[in-house]
Tab-separated table of C-alpha atoms and ligand atoms in Angstrom:
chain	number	residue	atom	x	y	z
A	46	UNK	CA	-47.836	-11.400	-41.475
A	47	UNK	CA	-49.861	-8.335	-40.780
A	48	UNK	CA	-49.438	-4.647	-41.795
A	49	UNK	CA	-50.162	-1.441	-40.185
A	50	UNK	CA	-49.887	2.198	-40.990
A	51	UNK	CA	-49.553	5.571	-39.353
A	52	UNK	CA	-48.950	9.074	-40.600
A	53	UNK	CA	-45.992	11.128	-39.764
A	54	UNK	CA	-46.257	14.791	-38.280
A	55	UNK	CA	-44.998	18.174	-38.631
A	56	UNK	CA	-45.358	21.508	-36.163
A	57	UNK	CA	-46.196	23.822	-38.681
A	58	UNK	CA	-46.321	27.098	-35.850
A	59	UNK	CA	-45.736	27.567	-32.722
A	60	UNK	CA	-43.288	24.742	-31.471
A	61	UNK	CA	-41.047	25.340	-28.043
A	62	UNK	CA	-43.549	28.307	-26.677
A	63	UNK	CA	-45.749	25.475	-26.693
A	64	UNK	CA	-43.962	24.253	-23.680
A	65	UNK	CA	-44.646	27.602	-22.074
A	66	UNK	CA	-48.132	27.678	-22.431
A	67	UNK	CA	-48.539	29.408	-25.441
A	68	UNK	CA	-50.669	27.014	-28.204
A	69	UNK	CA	-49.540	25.064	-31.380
A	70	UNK	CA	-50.454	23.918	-34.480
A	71	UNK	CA	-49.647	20.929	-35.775
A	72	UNK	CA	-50.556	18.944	-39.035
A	73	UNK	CA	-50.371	15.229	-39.833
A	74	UNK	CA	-48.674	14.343	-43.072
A	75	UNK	CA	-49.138	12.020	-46.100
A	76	UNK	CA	-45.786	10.328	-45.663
A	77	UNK	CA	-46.443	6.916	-43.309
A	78	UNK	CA	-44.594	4.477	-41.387
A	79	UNK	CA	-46.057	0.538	-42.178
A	80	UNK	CA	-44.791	-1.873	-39.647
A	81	UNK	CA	-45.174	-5.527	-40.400
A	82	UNK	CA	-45.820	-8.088	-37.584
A	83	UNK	CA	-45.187	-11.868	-37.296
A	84	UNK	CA	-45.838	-13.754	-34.178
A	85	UNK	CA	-42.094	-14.854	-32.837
A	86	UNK	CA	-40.769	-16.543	-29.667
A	87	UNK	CA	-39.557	-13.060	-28.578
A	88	UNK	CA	-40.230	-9.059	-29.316
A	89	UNK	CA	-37.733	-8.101	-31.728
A	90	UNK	CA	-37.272	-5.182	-34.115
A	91	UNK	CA	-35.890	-4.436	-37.466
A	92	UNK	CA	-35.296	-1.180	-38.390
A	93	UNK	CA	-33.131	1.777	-40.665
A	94	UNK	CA	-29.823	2.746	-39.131
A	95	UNK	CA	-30.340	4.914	-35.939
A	96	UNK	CA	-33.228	3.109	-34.840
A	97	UNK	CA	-32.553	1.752	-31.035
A	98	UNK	CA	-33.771	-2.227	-30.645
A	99	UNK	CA	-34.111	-1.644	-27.024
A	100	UNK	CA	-36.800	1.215	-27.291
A	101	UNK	CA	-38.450	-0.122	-29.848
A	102	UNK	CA	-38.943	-3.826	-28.199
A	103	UNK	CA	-40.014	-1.759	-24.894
A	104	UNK	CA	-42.421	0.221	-27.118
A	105	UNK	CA	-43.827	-3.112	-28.660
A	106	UNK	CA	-44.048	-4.803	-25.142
A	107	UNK	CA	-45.652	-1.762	-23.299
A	108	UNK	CA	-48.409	-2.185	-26.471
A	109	UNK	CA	-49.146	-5.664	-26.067
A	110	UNK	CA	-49.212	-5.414	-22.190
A	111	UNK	CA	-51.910	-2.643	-22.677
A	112	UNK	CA	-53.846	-4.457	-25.216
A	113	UNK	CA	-53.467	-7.300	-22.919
A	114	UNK	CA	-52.332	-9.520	-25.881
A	115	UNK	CA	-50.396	-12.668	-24.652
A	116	UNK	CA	-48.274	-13.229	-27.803
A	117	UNK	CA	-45.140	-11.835	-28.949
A	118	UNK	CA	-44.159	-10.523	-32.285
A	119	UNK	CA	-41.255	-9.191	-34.344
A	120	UNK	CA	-41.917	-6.136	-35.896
A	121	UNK	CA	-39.947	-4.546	-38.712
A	122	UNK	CA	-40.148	-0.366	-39.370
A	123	UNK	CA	-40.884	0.055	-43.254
A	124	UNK	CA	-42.620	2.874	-45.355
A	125	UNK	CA	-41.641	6.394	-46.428
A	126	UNK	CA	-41.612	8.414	-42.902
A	127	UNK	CA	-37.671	9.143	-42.375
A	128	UNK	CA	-36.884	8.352	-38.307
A	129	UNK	CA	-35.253	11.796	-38.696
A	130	UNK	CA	-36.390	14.100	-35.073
A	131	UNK	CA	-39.233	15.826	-35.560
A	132	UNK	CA	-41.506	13.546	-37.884
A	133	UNK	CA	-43.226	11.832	-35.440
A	134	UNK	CA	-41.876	8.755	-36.363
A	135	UNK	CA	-41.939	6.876	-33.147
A	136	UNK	CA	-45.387	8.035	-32.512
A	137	UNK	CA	-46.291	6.826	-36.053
A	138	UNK	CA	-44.409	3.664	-35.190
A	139	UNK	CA	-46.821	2.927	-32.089
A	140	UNK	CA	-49.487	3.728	-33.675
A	141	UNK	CA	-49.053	1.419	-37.004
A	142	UNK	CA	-48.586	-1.809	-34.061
A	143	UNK	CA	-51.479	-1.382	-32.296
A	144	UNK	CA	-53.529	-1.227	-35.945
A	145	UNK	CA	-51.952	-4.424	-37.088
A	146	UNK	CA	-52.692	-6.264	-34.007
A	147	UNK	CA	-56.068	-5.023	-33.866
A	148	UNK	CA	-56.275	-6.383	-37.214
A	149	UNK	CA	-54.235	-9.481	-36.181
A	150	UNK	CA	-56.573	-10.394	-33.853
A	151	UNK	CA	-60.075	-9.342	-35.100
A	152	UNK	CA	-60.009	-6.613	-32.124
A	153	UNK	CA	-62.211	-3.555	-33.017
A	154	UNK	CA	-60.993	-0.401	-31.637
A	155	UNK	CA	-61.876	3.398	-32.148
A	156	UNK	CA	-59.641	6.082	-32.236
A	157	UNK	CA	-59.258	7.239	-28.772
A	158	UNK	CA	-58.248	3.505	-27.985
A	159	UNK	CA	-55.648	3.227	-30.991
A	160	UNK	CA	-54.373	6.656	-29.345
A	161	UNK	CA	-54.353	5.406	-25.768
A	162	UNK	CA	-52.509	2.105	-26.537
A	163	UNK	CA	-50.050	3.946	-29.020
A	164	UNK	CA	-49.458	6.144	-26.012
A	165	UNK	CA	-47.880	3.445	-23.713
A	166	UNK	CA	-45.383	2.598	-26.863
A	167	UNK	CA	-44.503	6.355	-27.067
A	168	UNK	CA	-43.578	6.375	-23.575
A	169	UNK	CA	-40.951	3.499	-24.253
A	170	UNK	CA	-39.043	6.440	-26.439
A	171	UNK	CA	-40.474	9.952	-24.562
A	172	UNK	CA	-40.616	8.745	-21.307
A	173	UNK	CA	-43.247	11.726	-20.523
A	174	UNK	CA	-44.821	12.705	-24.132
A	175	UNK	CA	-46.970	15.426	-24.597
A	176	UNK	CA	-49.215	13.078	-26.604
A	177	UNK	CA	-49.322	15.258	-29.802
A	178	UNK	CA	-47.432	13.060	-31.802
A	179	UNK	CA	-49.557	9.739	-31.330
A	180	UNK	CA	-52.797	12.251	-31.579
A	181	UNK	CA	-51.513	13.386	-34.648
A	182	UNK	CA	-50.519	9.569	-35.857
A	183	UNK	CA	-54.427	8.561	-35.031
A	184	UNK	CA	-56.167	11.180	-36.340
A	185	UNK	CA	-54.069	13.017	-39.111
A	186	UNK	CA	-55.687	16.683	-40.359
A	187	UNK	CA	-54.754	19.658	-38.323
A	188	UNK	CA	-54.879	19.805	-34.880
A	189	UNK	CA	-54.303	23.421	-32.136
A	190	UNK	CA	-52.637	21.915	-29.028
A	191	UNK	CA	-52.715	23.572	-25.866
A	192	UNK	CA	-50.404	22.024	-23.247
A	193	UNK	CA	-51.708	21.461	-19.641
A	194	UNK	CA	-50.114	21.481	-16.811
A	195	UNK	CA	-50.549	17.500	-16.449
A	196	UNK	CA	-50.831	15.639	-19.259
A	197	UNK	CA	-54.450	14.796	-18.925
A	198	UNK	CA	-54.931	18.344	-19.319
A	199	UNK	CA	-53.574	18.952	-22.559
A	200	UNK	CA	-55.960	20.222	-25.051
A	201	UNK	CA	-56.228	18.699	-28.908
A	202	UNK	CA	-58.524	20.770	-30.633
A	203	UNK	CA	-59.170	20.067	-34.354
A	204	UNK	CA	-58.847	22.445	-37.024
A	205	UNK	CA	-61.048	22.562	-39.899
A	206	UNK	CA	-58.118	22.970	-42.847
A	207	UNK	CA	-60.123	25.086	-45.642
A	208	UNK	CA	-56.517	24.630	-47.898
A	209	UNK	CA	-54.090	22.257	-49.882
A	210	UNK	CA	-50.859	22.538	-47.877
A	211	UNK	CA	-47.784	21.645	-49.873
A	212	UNK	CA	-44.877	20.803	-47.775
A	213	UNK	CA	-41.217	20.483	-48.297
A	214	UNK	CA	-39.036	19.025	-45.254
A	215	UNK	CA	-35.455	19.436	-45.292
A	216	UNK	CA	-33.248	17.574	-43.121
A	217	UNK	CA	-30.099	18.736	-41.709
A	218	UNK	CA	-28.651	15.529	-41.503
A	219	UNK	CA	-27.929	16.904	-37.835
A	220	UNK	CA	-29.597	14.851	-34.767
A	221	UNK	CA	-32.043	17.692	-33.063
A	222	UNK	CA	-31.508	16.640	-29.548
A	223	UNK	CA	-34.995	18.109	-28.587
A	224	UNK	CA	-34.691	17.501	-24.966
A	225	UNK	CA	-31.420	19.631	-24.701
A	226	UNK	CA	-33.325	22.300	-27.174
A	227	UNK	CA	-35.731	22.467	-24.414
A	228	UNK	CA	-33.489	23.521	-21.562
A	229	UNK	CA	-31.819	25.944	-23.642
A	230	UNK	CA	-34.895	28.052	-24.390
A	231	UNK	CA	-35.993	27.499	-20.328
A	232	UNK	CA	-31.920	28.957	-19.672
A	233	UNK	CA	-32.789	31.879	-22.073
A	234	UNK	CA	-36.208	32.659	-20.454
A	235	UNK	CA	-34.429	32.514	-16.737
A	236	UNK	CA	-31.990	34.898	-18.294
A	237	UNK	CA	-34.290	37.358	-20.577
A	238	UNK	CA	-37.927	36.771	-18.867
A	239	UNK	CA	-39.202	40.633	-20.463
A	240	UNK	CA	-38.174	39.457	-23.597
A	241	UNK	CA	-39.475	36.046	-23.500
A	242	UNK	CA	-42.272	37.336	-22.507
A	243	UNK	CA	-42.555	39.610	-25.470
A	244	UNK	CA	-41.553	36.707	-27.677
A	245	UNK	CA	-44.294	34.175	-26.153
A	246	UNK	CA	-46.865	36.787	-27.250
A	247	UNK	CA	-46.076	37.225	-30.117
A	248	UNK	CA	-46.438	33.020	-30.832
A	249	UNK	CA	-49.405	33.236	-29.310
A	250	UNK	CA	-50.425	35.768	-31.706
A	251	UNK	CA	-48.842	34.118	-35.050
A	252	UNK	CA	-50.534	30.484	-34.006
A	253	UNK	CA	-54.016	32.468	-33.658
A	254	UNK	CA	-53.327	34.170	-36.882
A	255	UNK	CA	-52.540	30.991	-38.289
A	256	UNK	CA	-55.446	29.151	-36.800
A	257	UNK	CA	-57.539	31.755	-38.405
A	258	UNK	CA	-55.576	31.586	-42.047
A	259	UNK	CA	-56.025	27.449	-42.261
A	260	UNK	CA	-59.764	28.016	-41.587
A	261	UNK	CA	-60.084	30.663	-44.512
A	262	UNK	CA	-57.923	28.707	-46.679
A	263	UNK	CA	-55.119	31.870	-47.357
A	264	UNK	CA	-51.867	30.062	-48.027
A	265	UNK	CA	-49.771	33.456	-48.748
A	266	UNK	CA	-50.668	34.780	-45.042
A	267	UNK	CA	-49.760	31.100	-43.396
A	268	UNK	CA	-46.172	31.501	-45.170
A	269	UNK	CA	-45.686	34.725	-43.340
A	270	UNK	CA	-46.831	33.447	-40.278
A	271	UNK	CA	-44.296	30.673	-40.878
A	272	UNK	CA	-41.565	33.326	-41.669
A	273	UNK	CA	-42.399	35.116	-38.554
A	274	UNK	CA	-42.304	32.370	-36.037
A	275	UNK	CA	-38.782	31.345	-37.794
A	276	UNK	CA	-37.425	34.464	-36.808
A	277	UNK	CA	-38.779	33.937	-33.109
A	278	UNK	CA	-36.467	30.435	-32.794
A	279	UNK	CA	-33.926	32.435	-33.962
A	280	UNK	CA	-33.994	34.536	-31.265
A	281	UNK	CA	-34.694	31.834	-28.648
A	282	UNK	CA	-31.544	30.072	-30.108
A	283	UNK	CA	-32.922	27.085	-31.413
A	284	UNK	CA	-32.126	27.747	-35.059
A	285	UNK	CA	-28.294	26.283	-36.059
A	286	UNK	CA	-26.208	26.740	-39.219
A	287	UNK	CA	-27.513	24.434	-40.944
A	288	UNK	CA	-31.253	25.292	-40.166
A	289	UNK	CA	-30.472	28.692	-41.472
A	290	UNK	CA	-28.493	26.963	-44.575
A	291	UNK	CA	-32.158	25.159	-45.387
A	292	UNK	CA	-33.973	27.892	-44.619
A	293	UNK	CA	-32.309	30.380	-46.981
A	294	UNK	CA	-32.294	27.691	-50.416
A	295	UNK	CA	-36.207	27.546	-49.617
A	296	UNK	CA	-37.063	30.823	-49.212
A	297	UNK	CA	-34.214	31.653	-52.671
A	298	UNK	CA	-36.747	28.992	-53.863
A	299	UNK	CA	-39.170	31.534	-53.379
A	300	UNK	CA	-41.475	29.332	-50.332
A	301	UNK	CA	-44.141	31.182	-48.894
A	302	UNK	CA	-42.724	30.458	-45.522
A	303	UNK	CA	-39.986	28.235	-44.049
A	304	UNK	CA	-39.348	27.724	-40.769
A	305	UNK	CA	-37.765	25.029	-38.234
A	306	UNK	CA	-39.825	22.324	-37.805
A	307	UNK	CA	-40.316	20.927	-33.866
A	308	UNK	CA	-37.023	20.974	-31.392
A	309	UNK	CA	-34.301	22.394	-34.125
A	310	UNK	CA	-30.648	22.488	-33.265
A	311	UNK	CA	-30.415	20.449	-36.763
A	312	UNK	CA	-33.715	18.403	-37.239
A	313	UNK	CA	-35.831	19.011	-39.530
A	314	UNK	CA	-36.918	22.603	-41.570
A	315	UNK	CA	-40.248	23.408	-43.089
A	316	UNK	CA	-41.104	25.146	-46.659
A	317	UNK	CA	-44.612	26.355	-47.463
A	318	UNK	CA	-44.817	26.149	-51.690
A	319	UNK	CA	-47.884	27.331	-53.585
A	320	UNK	CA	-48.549	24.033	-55.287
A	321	UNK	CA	-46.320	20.282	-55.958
A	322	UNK	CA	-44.476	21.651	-59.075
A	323	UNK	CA	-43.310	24.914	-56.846
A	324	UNK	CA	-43.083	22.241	-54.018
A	325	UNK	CA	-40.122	19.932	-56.237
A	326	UNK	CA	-38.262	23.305	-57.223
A	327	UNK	CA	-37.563	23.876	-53.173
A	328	UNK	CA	-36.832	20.194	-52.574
A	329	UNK	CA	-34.405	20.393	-55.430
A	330	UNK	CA	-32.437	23.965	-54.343
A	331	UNK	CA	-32.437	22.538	-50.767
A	332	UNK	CA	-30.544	19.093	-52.693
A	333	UNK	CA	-28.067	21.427	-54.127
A	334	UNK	CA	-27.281	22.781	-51.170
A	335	UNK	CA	-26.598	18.727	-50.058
A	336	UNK	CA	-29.304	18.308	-47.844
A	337	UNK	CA	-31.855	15.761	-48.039
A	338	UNK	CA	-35.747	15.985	-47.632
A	339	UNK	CA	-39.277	15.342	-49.224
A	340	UNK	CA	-42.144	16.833	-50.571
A	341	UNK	CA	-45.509	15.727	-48.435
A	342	UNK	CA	-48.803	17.231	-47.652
A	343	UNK	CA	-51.277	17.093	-45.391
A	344	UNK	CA	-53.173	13.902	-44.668
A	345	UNK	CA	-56.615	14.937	-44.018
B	124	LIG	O1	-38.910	17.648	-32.265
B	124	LIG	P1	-40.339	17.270	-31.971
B	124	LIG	O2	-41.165	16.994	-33.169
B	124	LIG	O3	-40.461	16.218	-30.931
B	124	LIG	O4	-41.037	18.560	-31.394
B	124	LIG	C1	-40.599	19.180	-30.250
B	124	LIG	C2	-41.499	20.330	-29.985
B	124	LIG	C3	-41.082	21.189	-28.805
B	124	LIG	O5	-42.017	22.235	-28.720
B	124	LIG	C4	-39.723	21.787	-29.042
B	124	LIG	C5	-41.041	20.405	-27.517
B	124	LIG	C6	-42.389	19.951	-26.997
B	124	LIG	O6	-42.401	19.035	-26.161
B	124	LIG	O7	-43.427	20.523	-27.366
């Protein structure tokens, strides 16, 4: 039996401009995913509830095609990272195989290979990924991504994180069906393209700020930032009932910033806290209001 572990993700600015050119910042976070292998007659999967066998056993296979590995393994899904949208989770999932088979079989790899070969799983559940979430999975920290027009021309650059981040998640308990997210805010752009235009600047100007903030190490200014880009997927119409329900008990909890986190439409919401103790008062008020989430920070 072999283990392997990857970190989970969050988009802490900057998430569906992204996919209109505008940059992003994304962070990797402290809570994991460990997958366990042991070599079996066929690929199989064990999982939580809502995790699909078939796209996990194609994520395993594409891995052990790239790796060229001639062996097949069942692989269970343990750890702390939720499979809730917007956590990375499959990425982190990919990414914790191709460690324990490296380990598995003595294999030494560096980091752009774990992220190439964590790749091909990815595309068993994203079909065409940006590649964020695996990069994020390898590396961890904080990282500005810059989508290309192909994906070999995305850009990844890392961001040197001058600050403790203290993160609550809240989850809606609502599948964020990113992909329909995504044609939404394209519809809204076809039908308002002076505002969205207005709108994309202004994300390009909060994820600069941001950029800027992270490097100086000023927490109060990234909460702001966060605050501001929330009320951009408002506008867009990415941010549901329940987003706004989350949002609301974390800023009452007095976070320096919440925001949706990735697609929205339900997923997953963000609060920035000033330190852990702050950081348990939000998770609490958001429990109050029956939603579910975590405290986690940044794995550097
Ligand atoms: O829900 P996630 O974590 O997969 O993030 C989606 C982020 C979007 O900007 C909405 C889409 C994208 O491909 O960048």
């Amino acid at each position: 039996m072999t283990i392997g572990r990857a970190c989970g993700k969050l988009i802490l600015l900057g998430e569906h401009f992204v996919v209109h050119g505008t940059p992003a910042i994304a962070v990797g976070i402290s809570n994991y995913c460990e997958v366990t292998l042991k070599e079996a007659k066929e690929n199989g999967f064990v999982g939580p509830e809502g995790t699909s066998q078939e796209l996990s056993k194609k994520s395993i296979s594409n891995i052990l095609t790239a790796m060229k590995i001639n062996k097949k393994y069942l692989v269970s899904y343990g750890g702390n990272l939720p499979i809730f949208g917007g956590l990375g989770s499959s990425a982190a999932f990919s990414v914790a195989i191709v460690r324990a088979l490296a380990k598995e079989h003595k294999i030494k790899l560096t980091n752009e290979q774990i992220n190439t070969y964590s790749y091909e799983g990815e595309k068993a559940f994203h079909g065409n990924p940006s590649g964020l979430d695996n990069t994020m999975a390898t590396y961890g920290g904080a990282i500005l991504f810059t989508r290309g027009r192909t994906e070999k021309e995305n850009k990844f650059e890392p961001l040197k994180l001058n600050c403790d981040l203290h993160l609550v998640v809240g989850i809606t308990g609502i599948f964020g069906p990113t992909a329909a997210m995504v044609s939404k805010v394209a519809e809204y752009k076809k039908q308002n393209q002076n505002e969205f235009e207005i709108l994309s600047k202004k994300a390009f100007e909060i994820v600069q700020k941001g950029k800027s903030l992270l490097e100086k190490g000023e927490i109060n200014g990234i909460g702001s930032l966060m605050d501001e880009n929330q009320v951009l997927l408002k506008k867009i119409g990415v941010s549901i009932k329940e987003n706004e329900q989350i949002i609301h008990a974390m800023k009452d909890a007095n976070a320096l910033g919440a925001k949706i986190t990735g697609g929205g439409g339900g997923g997953t919401c963000l609060a920035l806290a000033e330190d852990n103790g702050h950081a348990k008062e939000i998770l609490a008020a958001i429990k109050k209001q029956g939603f579910d989430g975590f405290v986690t920070e940044v794995k550097k």
